[in-house]
Amino acid sequence: MTYAAPLRDMIFTLEEIAGIGEIATLPGYADATPDLVQTVLDEAGKFAAGVLAPLNRTSDQQGSRLENGVVRTPDGFRDAYAQFVAAGWNSLQFDPEHGGQGLPWALAAAIQEMVTSACMSFSLCPLLTQGAVELLGSHGSAAQKRTYLTKLVSGEWCGTMNLTEPQAGSDVGALRTRAVKDGDRYRITGQKIFITFGEHDMAENIVHMVLARTPGAPPGVKGISLFIVPKFLVGPDGALTDRNDLRCVALERKMGIHGSPTAVMAYGDNGGAIGELVGEENRGIEYMFTMMNTARLSVGIEGLAIAERAYQQARDYARTRIQGRAVDGSDVSAVPIIRHPDVRRMLMTMRAQIEAMRALVAFVAGSVDRAKRHPDSAERARHQTTVDLLTPVAKAWCTDTGCVVTSTAVQIHGGLGFIESTGAAQHFRDARIAPIYEGTNGIQAIDLVSRKLARDGGAGMRELIAAMRMTVEAAKSGGEGQFLATHLGEAIGQLAVATDSLAAVVKRDRTTALAVASPYLALVGTVAGGWLLVKAALAARRRRSDAADNDGYLAAKESIARFYAANLLPQAGGLAAMVLSGGDSALTLTEDQF
Ligand SMILES: Cc1cc2nc3c(=O)[nH]c(=O)nc-3n(C[C@H](O)[C@H](O)[C@H](O)COP(=O)(O)OP(=O)(O)OC[C@H]3O[C@@H](n4cnc5c(N)ncnc54)[C@H](O)[C@@H]3O)c2cc1C
C-alpha cells in the first residue's frame, strides 16, 4: 500500500504536453528552470511518499472526530501539515507579492497530484485554502490582503468555501444565510452544510469565505455577496483576538475521505458572526467564478491522483497473487495473475486512462499559465478560451474516469478487493466524491454545452479540433504513426460532427441538448485524451531517435497510445451517436412512468 510518485511520466508530460520549457519564458516564470522543476518534483515526491502516504489508511480508519465542539483530525495530520507549511508546499503557485513562490500552475498541478495520491483527505485542506487565496488575491481590498493573504499563502491559516445549504446545493442562488450591515462590518447568521475542513486543529485560524444575502438583495444568484468570516477575529496589529460567533455543530459520516472533516457550520447563534464584505454587495457569484476554473481543475486532479494510487496497488498485487496457469501453457506451475490476458487488459486500460488524464490536466494547467502570463493579449484570450472549454471536461471526465479506474483496481484484487483490509476499497470509496462536489459532473456538462459551446456557436471547440488535426497530420509519417493517425482522425471527425450538431441544437432546443450534455462531455474527454497521448507518443519517438531508451519508458509511451487508440478511442463513435440522436429518447417517459 505504498506510493511512489510517477516522476518520469510527470516530467515527460510537463515537458511535452504542458510545454514547461516555453512556460518558463513567460514573464514571471523564469524561475521554472529544468533543474528547479526536477528538484521540486523530487522533493515533493519524497514528502508525499514518506510523510503523507502512510497517513492514508490510518486516517480512513480513524476519521476526523468532533469532541466537545473541537474537531480532531486523524493522528499525524497536524504534524504533517506543519511540515507541509514549513517546506513551502502551500505557496508554490501563489503571487510572490504575498509570500508565494510564483511558480507555474502546470508544476503546481503535478505536486497536487502527488499530495492527493498520497492522502486525498489531507490534500483537501490546502485545496480549499487555494480557493480563498485566489478570491482574496483577485477581489480583496488592500487591507484584507494585508490581514489575511500572507498567512493563507504560507498555509499558517487555512481557508474554506461556504456555499452549500440544505436547500441550496447545485442551485447556489437558493441560499438563505443572512448578512446584515453593522457599522463597517456585517453580522452573518445561518447554517452551511458539507463544509470541507470547516473546523479542525491543524492551523491557528480558519478563514471562512461565506456566501450570504443582504436584506433586500435581489433573488437568486444576483443577490449573493461574499464575506470573510474568520474563526478568530484579527486585530489591527495582525494578532488574533476574539473567537467569532461560528461553530461546527456536526461532522458528516461519509462513504469515503474519512480523514477530511465535512462540517455542518452554524453562524451567528449568539448575535451574528462578524464578517467583512469582499468587493461589492451582490457580486459574490461573479467573484466565485474567478477561482472556479482552478478549483475545478484541482478536483479533476483528484480523479487522476486517486486512479494512480489505485493503479500502483493493483499492479503490485497482480505481480504477487499466484492463481491459475499461463494460457499459452508456457509454465507448468501456477502464475502471477499479471500473466493472464484479461488482467493485462485491465492494467493497460488503467494505465492508458491515467496517462490520458495526466496529459489533459497538464495541457489545461499549461493553458492557465499562458492565459495568465502571455505577453500578447490575443494569445492570452486564446488560451483562456481553451481553459474555459476544457476545465469542465478535466473536472468531470477525470473524476468519472477516476471512479472507473479505482473500480478496476478492486476487480484486479478479486474478493480481496471487496475486503477493507486490502485498501483497494478505500480508493474506490474516496474517488466517489469527486464527481459530486465543486459542481456535480452533470452541472459541468451543462456548463460545457449551454455556456461554453453556445456562447460562440462552437468556434472555440472547432479551433481545438483544428489543433488536434495537426497532430493527426504529424502522425501520418508511416508505420505505427499511420495506425494512430487513422484512429485519432476518425474520432476527431466524430467529435467535429457531434459539435456542429449540438451547437445548432442548443440554440433551438435547450432541453434536448442538455439531455446529451454528459455524453458530449465524455466524448470531448475521450478524444482529447487520445489526442494528447498521440502527441506524447510522437514526442517519445522523437526522443528515442536521439537517445537510448534504457528503461523502455519511451517505447511504453508509444504502446500506451496504440492501446488507447485501439481500445478506448472507439468509444468516441458510440458517444457521438448518442449526442446526435439520443436526446429525444431520454425524455420520452413522463415523471409518473419512472
Ligand atoms: C464530502 C463533501 C464535501 C463538500 N465540500 C463542500 C465545501 O467545502 N463547500 C461547499 O460549499 N460545499 C461542499 N460540498 C457540497 C457539494 O458541492 C454539493 O453536494 C454539490 O454541489 C451538489 O449539491 P447537492 O448535494 O445539493 O445535490 P443537488 O444539487 O440536489 O443535486 C442532485 C442531483 O441533481 C442534479 N442536478 C441538480 N440541479 C440540476 C440542474 N439544474 N440540471 C441538471 N441536473 C441537476 C445533480 O447533478 C445531481 O445529480 C461538499 C459535499 C460533500 C459530500
CSV table of N, CA and C and ligand atoms in Angstrom, one decimal, residues 124 128 160-172 192-198 209 211 252 254 256-257 260-263 433 435-444 446 514, ligand 1:
chain,number,residue,atom,x,y,z
A,124,LEU,N,-7.3,18.0,0.8
A,124,LEU,CA,-8.4,18.9,0.7
A,124,LEU,C,-8.2,20.2,1.5
A,128,LEU,N,-8.7,23.8,-0.4
A,128,LEU,CA,-9.7,24.9,0.0
A,128,LEU,C,-9.0,26.2,0.3
A,160,THR,N,-11.7,28.2,3.8
A,160,THR,CA,-12.8,27.3,3.5
A,160,THR,C,-13.7,28.0,2.5
A,161,MET,N,-14.5,27.2,1.8
A,161,MET,CA,-15.6,27.7,0.9
A,161,MET,C,-16.9,27.3,1.5
A,162,ASN,N,-17.7,28.3,1.8
A,162,ASN,CA,-19.1,28.1,2.4
A,162,ASN,C,-20.2,28.5,1.4
A,163,LEU,N,-20.5,27.6,0.5
A,163,LEU,CA,-21.6,27.8,-0.4
A,163,LEU,C,-22.9,27.1,0.0
A,164,THR,N,-22.7,25.8,0.3
A,164,THR,CA,-23.9,24.9,0.3
A,164,THR,C,-24.7,25.0,1.6
A,165,GLU,N,-26.0,25.0,1.4
A,165,GLU,CA,-27.0,24.9,2.5
A,165,GLU,C,-28.0,23.8,2.2
A,166,PRO,N,-28.8,23.4,3.1
A,166,PRO,CA,-29.6,22.2,2.8
A,166,PRO,C,-30.5,22.4,1.6
A,167,GLN,N,-31.0,23.5,1.4
A,167,GLN,CA,-31.9,23.8,0.2
A,167,GLN,C,-31.1,24.4,-1.0
A,168,ALA,N,-29.9,24.6,-0.8
A,168,ALA,CA,-29.1,25.3,-1.9
A,168,ALA,C,-27.8,24.5,-2.1
A,169,GLY,N,-27.9,23.5,-3.1
A,169,GLY,CA,-26.7,22.7,-3.5
A,169,GLY,C,-26.3,23.2,-4.8
A,170,SER,N,-26.7,22.5,-5.9
A,170,SER,CA,-26.3,22.9,-7.3
A,170,SER,C,-26.9,24.3,-7.5
A,171,ASP,N,-28.1,24.6,-6.9
A,171,ASP,CA,-28.7,25.9,-7.1
A,171,ASP,C,-28.3,26.8,-6.0
A,172,VAL,N,-27.1,27.4,-6.1
A,172,VAL,CA,-26.5,28.2,-5.1
A,172,VAL,C,-27.4,29.4,-4.8
A,192,LYS,N,-24.6,26.4,7.2
A,192,LYS,CA,-23.9,25.9,6.0
A,192,LYS,C,-23.7,24.4,6.2
A,193,ILE,N,-23.8,23.6,5.2
A,193,ILE,CA,-23.6,22.2,5.4
A,193,ILE,C,-22.5,21.7,4.4
A,194,PHE,N,-21.9,20.6,4.7
A,194,PHE,CA,-20.9,19.9,3.9
A,194,PHE,C,-19.6,20.8,3.7
A,195,ILE,N,-19.2,21.5,4.8
A,195,ILE,CA,-18.1,22.4,4.6
A,195,ILE,C,-16.8,21.7,4.9
A,196,THR,N,-16.0,21.5,3.8
A,196,THR,CA,-14.7,20.7,4.0
A,196,THR,C,-13.7,21.5,4.8
A,197,PHE,N,-13.2,20.8,5.8
A,197,PHE,CA,-12.3,21.4,6.8
A,197,PHE,C,-12.8,22.7,7.4
A,198,GLY,N,-14.2,22.7,7.6
A,198,GLY,CA,-14.9,23.8,8.2
A,198,GLY,C,-14.4,24.1,9.6
A,209,MET,N,-14.7,31.7,3.8
A,209,MET,CA,-15.3,32.5,2.7
A,209,MET,C,-16.8,32.1,2.6
A,211,LEU,N,-20.8,32.7,1.4
A,211,LEU,CA,-21.8,33.4,0.6
A,211,LEU,C,-23.0,33.7,1.4
A,252,GLU,N,-20.2,15.1,9.2
A,252,GLU,CA,-20.9,14.1,8.4
A,252,GLU,C,-20.2,12.8,8.5
A,254,LYS,N,-19.4,9.7,6.3
A,254,LYS,CA,-19.3,9.6,4.8
A,254,LYS,C,-18.9,8.3,4.3
A,256,GLY,N,-16.5,8.0,2.0
A,256,GLY,CA,-15.0,8.0,1.9
A,256,GLY,C,-14.4,9.3,2.4
A,257,ILE,N,-13.2,9.5,2.1
A,257,ILE,CA,-12.4,10.7,2.6
A,257,ILE,C,-12.7,10.9,4.1
A,260,SER,N,-11.0,13.8,6.1
A,260,SER,CA,-11.3,15.2,5.9
A,260,SER,C,-12.6,15.5,6.6
A,261,PRO,N,-12.6,16.4,7.5
A,261,PRO,CA,-13.8,16.8,8.3
A,261,PRO,C,-14.8,17.5,7.4
A,262,THR,N,-16.0,17.0,7.3
A,262,THR,CA,-17.1,17.7,6.5
A,262,THR,C,-18.1,18.2,7.5
A,263,ALA,N,-18.0,19.5,7.6
A,263,ALA,CA,-18.7,20.1,8.8
A,263,ALA,C,-20.1,20.8,8.5
A,433,ILE,N,-16.5,10.8,-4.3
A,433,ILE,CA,-17.0,12.2,-4.0
A,433,ILE,C,-16.6,13.2,-5.2
A,435,PRO,N,-16.8,13.3,-8.4
A,435,PRO,CA,-17.8,13.7,-9.5
A,435,PRO,C,-19.0,14.5,-8.9
A,436,ILE,N,-19.0,14.6,-7.5
A,436,ILE,CA,-20.2,15.3,-6.9
A,436,ILE,C,-19.9,16.7,-6.5
A,437,TYR,N,-18.8,16.9,-5.8
A,437,TYR,CA,-18.6,18.3,-5.3
A,437,TYR,C,-17.9,19.2,-6.3
A,438,GLU,N,-17.8,20.5,-6.0
A,438,GLU,CA,-17.3,21.5,-6.9
A,438,GLU,C,-18.1,21.6,-8.2
A,439,GLY,N,-19.4,21.5,-8.0
A,439,GLY,CA,-20.3,21.4,-9.2
A,439,GLY,C,-20.3,20.0,-9.7
A,440,THR,N,-21.5,19.3,-9.6
A,440,THR,CA,-21.6,17.9,-10.0
A,440,THR,C,-21.2,17.8,-11.4
A,441,ASN,N,-20.9,16.6,-11.8
A,441,ASN,CA,-20.4,16.4,-13.2
A,441,ASN,C,-21.6,16.7,-14.2
A,442,GLY,N,-22.8,16.5,-13.8
A,442,GLY,CA,-23.9,16.9,-14.6
A,442,GLY,C,-23.9,18.4,-14.9
A,443,ILE,N,-23.6,19.2,-13.8
A,443,ILE,CA,-23.5,20.7,-13.9
A,443,ILE,C,-22.3,21.1,-14.8
A,444,GLN,N,-21.2,20.3,-14.7
A,444,GLN,CA,-20.1,20.6,-15.6
A,444,GLN,C,-20.5,20.4,-17.1
A,446,ILE,N,-23.5,20.7,-18.4
A,446,ILE,CA,-24.4,21.8,-18.7
A,446,ILE,C,-23.5,23.0,-19.0
A,514,LEU,N,-29.5,19.5,-23.5
A,514,LEU,CA,-28.9,19.2,-22.2
A,514,LEU,C,-29.1,17.7,-21.8
B,1,LIG,C1,-17.8,15.4,1.2
B,1,LIG,C2,-18.3,16.7,0.7
B,1,LIG,C3,-17.6,17.9,0.7
B,1,LIG,C4,-18.1,19.1,0.3
B,1,LIG,N1,-17.4,20.2,0.5
B,1,LIG,C5,-18.0,21.4,0.3
B,1,LIG,C6,-17.4,22.7,0.7
B,1,LIG,O1,-16.3,22.7,1.2
B,1,LIG,N2,-18.1,23.8,0.5
B,1,LIG,C7,-19.4,23.8,0.0
B,1,LIG,O2,-20.0,24.9,-0.2
B,1,LIG,N3,-20.0,22.7,-0.4
B,1,LIG,C8,-19.3,21.5,-0.3
B,1,LIG,N4,-20.0,20.3,-0.7
B,1,LIG,C9,-21.3,20.4,-1.3
B,1,LIG,C10,-21.3,20.0,-2.7
B,1,LIG,O3,-20.6,20.9,-3.5
B,1,LIG,C11,-22.7,19.7,-3.1
B,1,LIG,O4,-23.1,18.5,-2.5
B,1,LIG,C12,-22.9,19.6,-4.6
B,1,LIG,O5,-22.7,20.9,-5.2
B,1,LIG,C13,-24.3,19.1,-5.1
B,1,LIG,O6,-25.3,19.7,-4.4
B,1,LIG,P1,-26.4,18.8,-3.6
B,1,LIG,O7,-25.7,17.8,-2.8
B,1,LIG,O8,-27.4,19.7,-3.0
B,1,LIG,O9,-27.1,18.0,-4.8
B,1,LIG,P2,-28.3,18.5,-5.8
B,1,LIG,O10,-28.0,19.9,-6.3
B,1,LIG,O11,-29.5,18.3,-5.1
B,1,LIG,O12,-28.1,17.5,-7.0
B,1,LIG,C14,-28.7,16.2,-7.0
B,1,LIG,C15,-28.6,15.7,-8.4
B,1,LIG,O13,-29.4,16.5,-9.3
B,1,LIG,C16,-28.6,17.0,-10.4
B,1,LIG,N5,-29.0,18.4,-10.6
B,1,LIG,C17,-29.2,19.4,-9.7
B,1,LIG,N6,-29.6,20.5,-10.4
B,1,LIG,C18,-29.5,20.3,-11.7
B,1,LIG,C19,-29.8,21.0,-12.9
B,1,LIG,N7,-30.1,22.3,-12.8
B,1,LIG,N8,-29.6,20.4,-14.0
B,1,LIG,C20,-29.3,19.1,-14.1
B,1,LIG,N9,-29.0,18.3,-13.1
B,1,LIG,C21,-29.2,18.9,-11.9
B,1,LIG,C22,-27.2,17.0,-9.9
B,1,LIG,O14,-26.2,16.9,-10.9
B,1,LIG,C23,-27.2,15.7,-9.0
B,1,LIG,O15,-27.0,14.6,-9.8
B,1,LIG,C24,-19.4,19.1,-0.3
B,1,LIG,C25,-20.2,17.9,-0.4
B,1,LIG,C26,-19.6,16.7,0.1
B,1,LIG,C27,-20.5,15.5,0.0
